[in-house]
């Protein structure tokens, strides 16, 4: 983006502000994000991908409602929401400005066990602090976002319409996924039976910020997917991204594995902050498997559709990601079930 455009956008929030410098952030597979440097302060300037998030106004409503409850509950982490509670339109793009959380970092793979523990506590605290939100008032901004049946239908459609070459490259993985469809349908059944809660729906490792020096969790970010759902989505996505020691971008497929100890630490710290029902608790580990398989399906679907959804930096990127997630899924299926009953 040109500095001139950033300046124009920034002035919609601070009419006398001066943007001195811009830096693109490459994290995130959907939206476009920049750090804006002014003389004394930094901000995050971000445009929403409105193809992915057509109901962004309802999304903002969700964010503000949840924020109010977190504030009242004294949620002890930053929850960066759009400055002035507003989005602005510029040449049919939608932009917002966020506060910049100083001295913090995000990771794409786990650097230490402290980080896992901190993140587990942060999500647990989020669930406890958002328990007062009247969930039925939240909008469903992305229908069927984590619905297994829906993701499988999209996948089948992509297999049917994909070019011959891509289909050939993906053949083995297509067959592997076909053999595990039941897992995703079982996930749907479970979700239908569990309590509805405020769900972040994108708790991947890079959506938690940590203090540079102390490793303490400082913020939960990326709130566009806040919606009603079940705890399985969030804990599943945390297991998916925290236990994957090499990270979801690793191309060393044969080395990809899930670390059982990390899962244990994660679940223990999460459960130290929030009380779940017995039914919820027994399904947390399964959620990790299901969400990982679903992510493999989603990446592979996008590969078969010629990479139209997730940002990619090379042609085979989504195929590689899908293979990475498949390897992780296999490892999760075969690793030892962490003993959850210690905390009960
Ligand atoms: C997308 O844009 P980002 O990186 O926050 C995706 C998530 C996936 C994730 C995989 C709206 O999140 O569902 O888990 O990529 N978000 C959407 O890295 O589809
Ligand atoms: Mg996101």
PDB file of N, CA, C and O and ligand atoms in Angstrom, residues 28-31 52-53 142 145-146 201-202 204 207 222 225 237 240 248 295 298-299 309-310, ligand 1:
ATOM      1  N   UNK A  28      -1.379 -14.219   8.774  1.00  0.00           N
ATOM      2  CA  UNK A  28      -2.797 -14.127   8.444  1.00  0.00           C
ATOM      3  C   UNK A  28      -3.012 -14.522   6.994  1.00  0.00           C
ATOM      4  O   UNK A  28      -2.352 -13.996   6.092  1.00  0.00           O
ATOM      5  N   UNK A  29      -3.949 -15.435   6.783  1.00  0.00           N
ATOM      6  CA  UNK A  29      -4.134 -15.966   5.430  1.00  0.00           C
ATOM      7  C   UNK A  29      -5.309 -15.321   4.697  1.00  0.00           C
ATOM      8  O   UNK A  29      -5.613 -15.684   3.573  1.00  0.00           O
ATOM      9  N   UNK A  30      -5.979 -14.353   5.336  1.00  0.00           N
ATOM     10  CA  UNK A  30      -7.201 -13.801   4.734  1.00  0.00           C
ATOM     11  C   UNK A  30      -7.140 -12.276   4.571  1.00  0.00           C
ATOM     12  O   UNK A  30      -7.269 -11.767   3.462  1.00  0.00           O
ATOM     13  N   UNK A  31      -6.968 -11.552   5.658  1.00  0.00           N
ATOM     14  CA  UNK A  31      -7.007 -10.075   5.606  1.00  0.00           C
ATOM     15  C   UNK A  31      -5.647  -9.486   5.244  1.00  0.00           C
ATOM     16  O   UNK A  31      -4.636 -10.194   5.218  1.00  0.00           O
ATOM     17  N   UNK A  52     -14.694 -13.079   2.104  1.00  0.00           N
ATOM     18  CA  UNK A  52     -14.732 -14.077   3.181  1.00  0.00           C
ATOM     19  C   UNK A  52     -15.687 -13.636   4.302  1.00  0.00           C
ATOM     20  O   UNK A  52     -16.405 -14.450   4.875  1.00  0.00           O
ATOM     21  N   UNK A  53     -15.696 -12.328   4.595  1.00  0.00           N
ATOM     22  CA  UNK A  53     -16.517 -11.806   5.700  1.00  0.00           C
ATOM     23  C   UNK A  53     -17.574 -10.825   5.190  1.00  0.00           C
ATOM     24  O   UNK A  53     -17.509  -9.627   5.475  1.00  0.00           O
ATOM     25  N   UNK A 142     -20.461 -16.436   9.877  1.00  0.00           N
ATOM     26  CA  UNK A 142     -19.956 -17.408   8.898  1.00  0.00           C
ATOM     27  C   UNK A 142     -20.694 -18.730   9.131  1.00  0.00           C
ATOM     28  O   UNK A 142     -20.227 -19.573   9.903  1.00  0.00           O
ATOM     29  N   UNK A 145     -19.209 -22.591   9.605  1.00  0.00           N
ATOM     30  CA  UNK A 145     -17.763 -22.391   9.509  1.00  0.00           C
ATOM     31  C   UNK A 145     -16.987 -23.646   9.918  1.00  0.00           C
ATOM     32  O   UNK A 145     -16.046 -24.044   9.238  1.00  0.00           O
ATOM     33  N   UNK A 146     -17.378 -24.254  11.020  1.00  0.00           N
ATOM     34  CA  UNK A 146     -16.705 -25.490  11.447  1.00  0.00           C
ATOM     35  C   UNK A 146     -17.639 -26.697  11.328  1.00  0.00           C
ATOM     36  O   UNK A 146     -17.560 -27.613  12.139  1.00  0.00           O
ATOM     37  N   UNK A 201     -13.202 -18.978  17.381  1.00  0.00           N
ATOM     38  CA  UNK A 201     -13.199 -19.656  16.075  1.00  0.00           C
ATOM     39  C   UNK A 201     -11.924 -19.490  15.257  1.00  0.00           C
ATOM     40  O   UNK A 201     -11.908 -19.794  14.062  1.00  0.00           O
ATOM     41  N   UNK A 202     -10.864 -18.976  15.861  1.00  0.00           N
ATOM     42  CA  UNK A 202      -9.587 -18.898  15.123  1.00  0.00           C
ATOM     43  C   UNK A 202      -8.448 -18.798  16.141  1.00  0.00           C
ATOM     44  O   UNK A 202      -7.646 -17.869  16.106  1.00  0.00           O
ATOM     45  N   UNK A 204      -5.700 -20.116  16.510  1.00  0.00           N
ATOM     46  CA  UNK A 204      -4.382 -20.607  16.107  1.00  0.00           C
ATOM     47  C   UNK A 204      -3.294 -19.854  16.865  1.00  0.00           C
ATOM     48  O   UNK A 204      -3.516 -18.729  17.341  1.00  0.00           O
ATOM     49  N   UNK A 207      -2.581 -16.117  16.881  1.00  0.00           N
ATOM     50  CA  UNK A 207      -3.601 -15.171  17.331  1.00  0.00           C
ATOM     51  C   UNK A 207      -3.556 -14.896  18.838  1.00  0.00           C
ATOM     52  O   UNK A 207      -4.474 -14.304  19.407  1.00  0.00           O
ATOM     53  N   UNK A 222      -7.476 -10.929  16.537  1.00  0.00           N
ATOM     54  CA  UNK A 222      -8.129 -11.456  15.330  1.00  0.00           C
ATOM     55  C   UNK A 222      -9.551 -11.929  15.640  1.00  0.00           C
ATOM     56  O   UNK A 222      -9.820 -13.123  15.746  1.00  0.00           O
ATOM     57  N   UNK A 225     -14.002 -13.762  13.619  1.00  0.00           N
ATOM     58  CA  UNK A 225     -14.793 -15.001  13.595  1.00  0.00           C
ATOM     59  C   UNK A 225     -15.561 -15.234  14.898  1.00  0.00           C
ATOM     60  O   UNK A 225     -16.143 -16.306  15.066  1.00  0.00           O
ATOM     61  N   UNK A 237      -8.672 -26.057  17.694  1.00  0.00           N
ATOM     62  CA  UNK A 237      -7.718 -25.274  16.895  1.00  0.00           C
ATOM     63  C   UNK A 237      -6.440 -24.988  17.679  1.00  0.00           C
ATOM     64  O   UNK A 237      -5.361 -24.863  17.098  1.00  0.00           O
ATOM     65  N   UNK A 240      -4.492 -28.185  17.500  1.00  0.00           N
ATOM     66  CA  UNK A 240      -3.967 -28.270  16.133  1.00  0.00           C
ATOM     67  C   UNK A 240      -2.689 -27.446  15.950  1.00  0.00           C
ATOM     68  O   UNK A 240      -1.722 -27.906  15.357  1.00  0.00           O
ATOM     69  N   UNK A 248       2.314 -25.134  11.009  1.00  0.00           N
ATOM     70  CA  UNK A 248       1.498 -25.548   9.859  1.00  0.00           C
ATOM     71  C   UNK A 248       2.141 -25.230   8.510  1.00  0.00           C
ATOM     72  O   UNK A 248       1.707 -25.718   7.480  1.00  0.00           O
ATOM     73  N   UNK A 295      -9.014 -28.931   8.833  1.00  0.00           N
ATOM     74  CA  UNK A 295      -8.089 -27.964   8.229  1.00  0.00           C
ATOM     75  C   UNK A 295      -7.387 -28.578   7.024  1.00  0.00           C
ATOM     76  O   UNK A 295      -7.160 -27.906   6.018  1.00  0.00           O
ATOM     77  N   UNK A 298      -9.849 -28.348   4.294  1.00  0.00           N
ATOM     78  CA  UNK A 298     -10.011 -26.977   3.791  1.00  0.00           C
ATOM     79  C   UNK A 298      -8.837 -26.560   2.898  1.00  0.00           C
ATOM     80  O   UNK A 298      -9.022 -25.935   1.854  1.00  0.00           O
ATOM     81  N   UNK A 299      -7.613 -26.898   3.316  1.00  0.00           N
ATOM     82  CA  UNK A 299      -6.450 -26.555   2.489  1.00  0.00           C
ATOM     83  C   UNK A 299      -6.488 -27.321   1.170  1.00  0.00           C
ATOM     84  O   UNK A 299      -6.212 -26.765   0.103  1.00  0.00           O
ATOM     85  N   UNK A 309      -8.868 -19.056  -1.879  1.00  0.00           N
ATOM     86  CA  UNK A 309      -9.295 -18.626  -0.541  1.00  0.00           C
ATOM     87  C   UNK A 309      -8.118 -18.219   0.351  1.00  0.00           C
ATOM     88  O   UNK A 309      -8.021 -17.070   0.754  1.00  0.00           O
ATOM     89  N   UNK A 310      -7.229 -19.142   0.645  1.00  0.00           N
ATOM     90  CA  UNK A 310      -6.093 -18.839   1.520  1.00  0.00           C
ATOM     91  C   UNK A 310      -4.976 -18.191   0.703  1.00  0.00           C
ATOM     92  O   UNK A 310      -4.707 -18.625  -0.416  1.00  0.00           O
TER      93      UNK A 310
HETATM   94  C1  LIG B   1      -7.386 -18.434   8.354  1.00  0.00           C
HETATM   95  O1  LIG B   1      -6.671 -15.451   8.268  1.00  0.00           O
HETATM   96  P1  LIG B   1      -6.250 -16.251   9.412  1.00  0.00           P
HETATM   97  O2  LIG B   1      -4.845 -16.668   9.206  1.00  0.00           O
HETATM   98  O3  LIG B   1      -6.502 -15.598  10.721  1.00  0.00           O
HETATM   99  C2  LIG B   1      -8.776 -19.047   8.480  1.00  0.00           C
HETATM  100  C3  LIG B   1      -8.803 -20.021   9.654  1.00  0.00           C
HETATM  101  C4  LIG B   1      -7.741 -21.085   9.474  1.00  0.00           C
HETATM  102  C5  LIG B   1      -6.380 -20.408   9.332  1.00  0.00           C
HETATM  103  C6  LIG B   1      -5.274 -21.412   9.044  1.00  0.00           C
HETATM  104  C7  LIG B   1     -11.850 -16.887   8.170  1.00  0.00           C
HETATM  105  O4  LIG B   1      -7.139 -17.610   9.461  1.00  0.00           O
HETATM  106  O5  LIG B   1     -10.076 -20.640   9.726  1.00  0.00           O
HETATM  107  O6  LIG B   1      -7.731 -21.961  10.560  1.00  0.00           O
HETATM  108  O7  LIG B   1      -6.398 -19.448   8.254  1.00  0.00           O
HETATM  109  N1  LIG B   1      -9.779 -18.007   8.654  1.00  0.00           N
HETATM  110  C8  LIG B   1     -10.917 -17.995   7.924  1.00  0.00           C
HETATM  111  O8  LIG B   1      -4.025 -20.817   9.233  1.00  0.00           O
HETATM  112  O9  LIG B   1     -11.177 -18.859   7.088  1.00  0.00           O
END
